Coordinates of C-alpha atoms in Angstrom, one line a residue:
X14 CA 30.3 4.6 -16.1
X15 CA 29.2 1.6 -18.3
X16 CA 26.2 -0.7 -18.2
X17 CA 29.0 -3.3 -18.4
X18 CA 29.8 -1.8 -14.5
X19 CA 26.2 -3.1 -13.5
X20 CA 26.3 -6.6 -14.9
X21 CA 29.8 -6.7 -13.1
X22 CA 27.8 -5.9 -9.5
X23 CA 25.6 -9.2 -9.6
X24 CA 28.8 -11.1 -10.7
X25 CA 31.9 -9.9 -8.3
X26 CA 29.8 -7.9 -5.3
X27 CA 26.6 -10.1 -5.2
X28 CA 24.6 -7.7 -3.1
X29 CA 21.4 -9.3 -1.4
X30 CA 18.9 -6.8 -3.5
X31 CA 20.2 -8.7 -6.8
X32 CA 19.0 -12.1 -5.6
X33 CA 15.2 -10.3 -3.9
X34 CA 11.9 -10.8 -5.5
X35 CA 10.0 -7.8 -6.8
X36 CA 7.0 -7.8 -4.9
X37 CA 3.7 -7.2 -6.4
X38 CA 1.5 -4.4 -5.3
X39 CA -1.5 -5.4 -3.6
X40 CA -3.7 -4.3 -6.7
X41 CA -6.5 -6.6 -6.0
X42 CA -7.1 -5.8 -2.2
X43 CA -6.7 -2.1 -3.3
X44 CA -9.6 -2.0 -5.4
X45 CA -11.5 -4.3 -3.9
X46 CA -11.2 -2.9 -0.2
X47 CA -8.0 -0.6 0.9
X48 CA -8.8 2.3 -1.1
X49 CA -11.9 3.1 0.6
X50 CA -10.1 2.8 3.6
X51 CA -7.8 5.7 3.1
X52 CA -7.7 8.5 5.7
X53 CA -4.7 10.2 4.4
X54 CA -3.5 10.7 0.6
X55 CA -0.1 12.8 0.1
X56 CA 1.6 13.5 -3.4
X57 CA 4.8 15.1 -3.4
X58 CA 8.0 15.7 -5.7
X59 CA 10.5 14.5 -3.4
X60 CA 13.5 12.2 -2.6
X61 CA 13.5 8.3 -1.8
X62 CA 16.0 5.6 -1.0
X63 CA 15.6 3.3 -3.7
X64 CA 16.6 0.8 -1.7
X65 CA 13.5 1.1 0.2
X66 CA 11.7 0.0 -3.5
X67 CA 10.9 -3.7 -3.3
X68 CA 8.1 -3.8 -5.1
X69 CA 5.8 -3.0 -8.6
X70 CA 2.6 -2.4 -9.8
X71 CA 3.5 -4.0 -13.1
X72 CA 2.4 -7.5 -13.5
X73 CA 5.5 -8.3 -16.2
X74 CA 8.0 -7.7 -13.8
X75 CA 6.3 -8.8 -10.7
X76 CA 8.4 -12.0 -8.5
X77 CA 11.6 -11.5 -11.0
X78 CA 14.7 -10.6 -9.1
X79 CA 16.5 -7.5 -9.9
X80 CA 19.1 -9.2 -11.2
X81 CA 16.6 -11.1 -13.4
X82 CA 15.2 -7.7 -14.5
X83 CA 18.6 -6.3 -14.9
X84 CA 19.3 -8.8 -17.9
X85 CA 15.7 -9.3 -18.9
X86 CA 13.8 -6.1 -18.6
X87 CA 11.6 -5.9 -21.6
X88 CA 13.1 -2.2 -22.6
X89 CA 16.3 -2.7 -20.3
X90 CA 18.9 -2.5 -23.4
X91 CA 17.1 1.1 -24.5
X92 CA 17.0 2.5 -20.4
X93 CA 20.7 1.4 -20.5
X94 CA 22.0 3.1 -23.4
X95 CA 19.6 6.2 -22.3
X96 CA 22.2 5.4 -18.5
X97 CA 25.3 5.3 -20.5
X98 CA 24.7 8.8 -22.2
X99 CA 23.4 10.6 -19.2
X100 CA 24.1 9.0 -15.8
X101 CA 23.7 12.5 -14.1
X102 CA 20.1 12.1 -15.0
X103 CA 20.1 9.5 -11.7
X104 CA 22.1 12.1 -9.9
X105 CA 20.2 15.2 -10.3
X106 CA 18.1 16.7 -7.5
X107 CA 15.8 18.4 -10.0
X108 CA 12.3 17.1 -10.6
X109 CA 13.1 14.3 -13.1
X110 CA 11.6 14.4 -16.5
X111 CA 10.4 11.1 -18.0
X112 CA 9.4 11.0 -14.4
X113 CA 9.6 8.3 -11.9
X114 CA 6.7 7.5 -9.6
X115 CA 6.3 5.5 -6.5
X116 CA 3.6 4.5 -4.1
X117 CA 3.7 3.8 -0.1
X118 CA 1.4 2.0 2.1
X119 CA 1.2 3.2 5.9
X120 CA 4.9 4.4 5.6
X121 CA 6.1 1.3 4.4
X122 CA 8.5 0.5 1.2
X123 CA 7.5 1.4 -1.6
X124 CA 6.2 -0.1 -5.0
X125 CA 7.3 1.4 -8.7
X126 CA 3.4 3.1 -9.5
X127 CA 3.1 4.6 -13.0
X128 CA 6.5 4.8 -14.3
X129 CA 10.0 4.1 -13.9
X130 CA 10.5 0.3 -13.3
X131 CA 13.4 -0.1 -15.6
X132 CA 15.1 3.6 -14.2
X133 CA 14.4 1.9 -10.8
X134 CA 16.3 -1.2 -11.4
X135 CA 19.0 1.0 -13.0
X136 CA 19.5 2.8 -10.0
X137 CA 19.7 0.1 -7.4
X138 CA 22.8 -0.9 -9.1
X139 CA 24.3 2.7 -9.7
X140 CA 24.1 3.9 -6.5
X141 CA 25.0 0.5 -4.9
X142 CA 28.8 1.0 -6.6
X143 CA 28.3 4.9 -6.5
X144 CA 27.9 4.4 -2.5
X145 CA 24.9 6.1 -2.2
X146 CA 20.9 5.5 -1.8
X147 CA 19.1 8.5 -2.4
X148 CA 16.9 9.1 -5.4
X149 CA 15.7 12.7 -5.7
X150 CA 13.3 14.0 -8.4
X151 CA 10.5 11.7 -7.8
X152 CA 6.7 11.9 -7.5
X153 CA 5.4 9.5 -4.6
X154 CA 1.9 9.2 -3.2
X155 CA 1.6 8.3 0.6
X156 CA -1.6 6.6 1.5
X157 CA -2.8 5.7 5.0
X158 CA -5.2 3.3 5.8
X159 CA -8.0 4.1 8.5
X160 CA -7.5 0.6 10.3
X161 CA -10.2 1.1 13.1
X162 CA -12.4 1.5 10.1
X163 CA -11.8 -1.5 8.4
X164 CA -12.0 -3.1 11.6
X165 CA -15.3 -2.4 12.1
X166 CA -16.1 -3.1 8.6
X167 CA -15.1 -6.2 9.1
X168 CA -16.7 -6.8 12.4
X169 CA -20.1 -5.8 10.5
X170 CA -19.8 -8.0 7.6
X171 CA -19.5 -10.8 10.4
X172 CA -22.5 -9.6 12.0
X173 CA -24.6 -9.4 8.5
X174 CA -25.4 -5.6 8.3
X175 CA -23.6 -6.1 4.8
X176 CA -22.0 -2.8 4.8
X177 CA -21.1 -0.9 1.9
X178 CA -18.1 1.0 2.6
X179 CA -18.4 5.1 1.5
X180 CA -15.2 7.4 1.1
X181 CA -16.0 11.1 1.9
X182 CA -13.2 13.7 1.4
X183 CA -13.0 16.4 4.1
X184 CA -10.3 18.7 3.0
X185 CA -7.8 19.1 0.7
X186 CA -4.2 21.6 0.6
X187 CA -1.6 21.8 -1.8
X188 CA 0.8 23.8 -3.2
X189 CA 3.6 23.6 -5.9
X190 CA 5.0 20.1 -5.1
X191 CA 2.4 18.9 -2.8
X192 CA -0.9 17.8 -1.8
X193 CA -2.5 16.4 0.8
X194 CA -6.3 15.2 1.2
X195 CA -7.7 14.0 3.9
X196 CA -10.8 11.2 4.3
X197 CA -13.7 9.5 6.1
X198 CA -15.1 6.2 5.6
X199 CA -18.7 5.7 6.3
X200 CA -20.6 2.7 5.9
X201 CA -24.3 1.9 4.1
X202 CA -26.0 -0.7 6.1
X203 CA -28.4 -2.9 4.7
X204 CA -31.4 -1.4 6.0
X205 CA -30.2 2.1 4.0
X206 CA -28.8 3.9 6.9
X207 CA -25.4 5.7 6.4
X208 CA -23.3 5.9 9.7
X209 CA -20.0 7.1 10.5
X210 CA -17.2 4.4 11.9
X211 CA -17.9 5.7 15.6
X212 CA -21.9 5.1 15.3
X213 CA -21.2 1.6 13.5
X214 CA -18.9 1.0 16.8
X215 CA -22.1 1.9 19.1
X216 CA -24.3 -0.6 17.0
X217 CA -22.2 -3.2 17.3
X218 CA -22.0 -2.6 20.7
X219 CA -25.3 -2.7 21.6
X220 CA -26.1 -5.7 19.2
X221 CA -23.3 -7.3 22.0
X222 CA -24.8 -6.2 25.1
X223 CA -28.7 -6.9 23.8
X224 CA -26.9 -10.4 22.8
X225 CA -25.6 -10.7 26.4
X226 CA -28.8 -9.7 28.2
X227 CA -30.6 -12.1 26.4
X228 CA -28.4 -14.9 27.4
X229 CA -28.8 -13.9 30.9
X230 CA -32.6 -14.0 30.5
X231 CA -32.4 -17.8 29.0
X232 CA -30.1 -18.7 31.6
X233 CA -32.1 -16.9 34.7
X234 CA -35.1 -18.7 33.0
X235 CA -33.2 -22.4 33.3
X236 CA -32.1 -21.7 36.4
X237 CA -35.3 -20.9 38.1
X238 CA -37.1 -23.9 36.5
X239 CA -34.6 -26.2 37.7
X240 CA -35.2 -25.1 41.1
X241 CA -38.5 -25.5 40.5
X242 CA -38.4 -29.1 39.5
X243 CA -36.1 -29.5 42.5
X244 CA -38.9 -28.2 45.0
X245 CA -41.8 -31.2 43.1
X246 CA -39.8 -33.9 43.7

């Protein structure tokens, strides 16, 4: 097959990944919040459907199309002449070597990490006139997000404890392949305690029902002086 075959894609079959923004990855949130958030980190060498791959963590390539990053790719020309010589290297279930690397959020699609934007681009059009969607050989870390515990961070910051969110690893397994690690957040309060999500839960709580009693105090406390004022006139 020739690169000429993918140009030929965007002009006769005009398939609606051509004309679909590459998303950017949420870098900014990530650091700034989500990855202390994690509860569940997996890294394997295994398959995808590229088609499933809307997005980068490259900021060069970030909101182009595909077809836009098909013509314009800053090393396209090389990563198509590298296509033209050895399409099998798309095909080939082995563990692929440059490698390609993706990342997914809570099981969503997934975002081009480290390497393999070009390859990725490549492929969407290969497979689309090769009739196929599967992209084995490729390393992809899984992260999910603890949501009750960014809840409750949240819920905190609202209530001014100013909570400093702590990732603790509790385990980790792995074998050729694979890896998985497992998390807790915790939280630092402003007054220097560290609590888990479940005790930050039970404070919040309480500050709630101490808030709530003391309303019923004020209003008790109305109440009865009204009826007092009722009873002097």
């Amino acid at each position: 097959m020739k690169k000429e075959d993918l140009f030929r894609v965007i002009e006769i079959h005009k398939p609606s990944f051509c004309f679909e923004k590459i998303q950017p990855f949420p870098e900014e949130e990530w650091n700034a919040l989500l990855q202390f958030f994690v509860k569940e980190h997996i890294w394997e060498d295994s398959s995808i459907n590229v088609f499933r791959v809307t997005g980068t963590k490259h900021p060069d390539y970030q909101n182009m199309t595909w077809g836009e990053f098909l013509h314009q790719g800053k090393r396209m020309h090389l990563n198509l002449d590298l296509f033209e010589k050895n399409p099998n290297y798309y095909l080939d279930t082995a563990h692929k070597l440059p490698t390609m690397h993706y990342v997914q959020i809570d099981g969503g699609d997934y975002y081009v990490g480290a390497d393999g934007n070009h390859r990725t681009c490549i492929a969407k059009f290969f497979f689309f006139l090769k009739g196929i969607s599967t992209l084995h050989g490729v390393e992809i870390d899984h992260y999910l997000i603890n949501h009750k515990a960014l809840e409750i961070y949240r819920a905190l910051k609202e209530k001014e404890y100013y909570p400093e969110p702590i990732l603790k690893k509790l385990s980790r397994v792995d074998s050729s392949g694979w890896m998985r690690e497992k998390f807790e957040t915790m939280f630092r309060l402003k007054d220097g305690r560290v609590v888990t999500v479940d005790e930050a839960e039970r404070i919040l709580e309480a500050k709630k029902q101490s808030r709530g009693g003391l309303f019923k105090k004020i209003w008790s406390l109305l109440a009865g002086q009204g009826k007092c004022l009722k009873k002097t006139k």
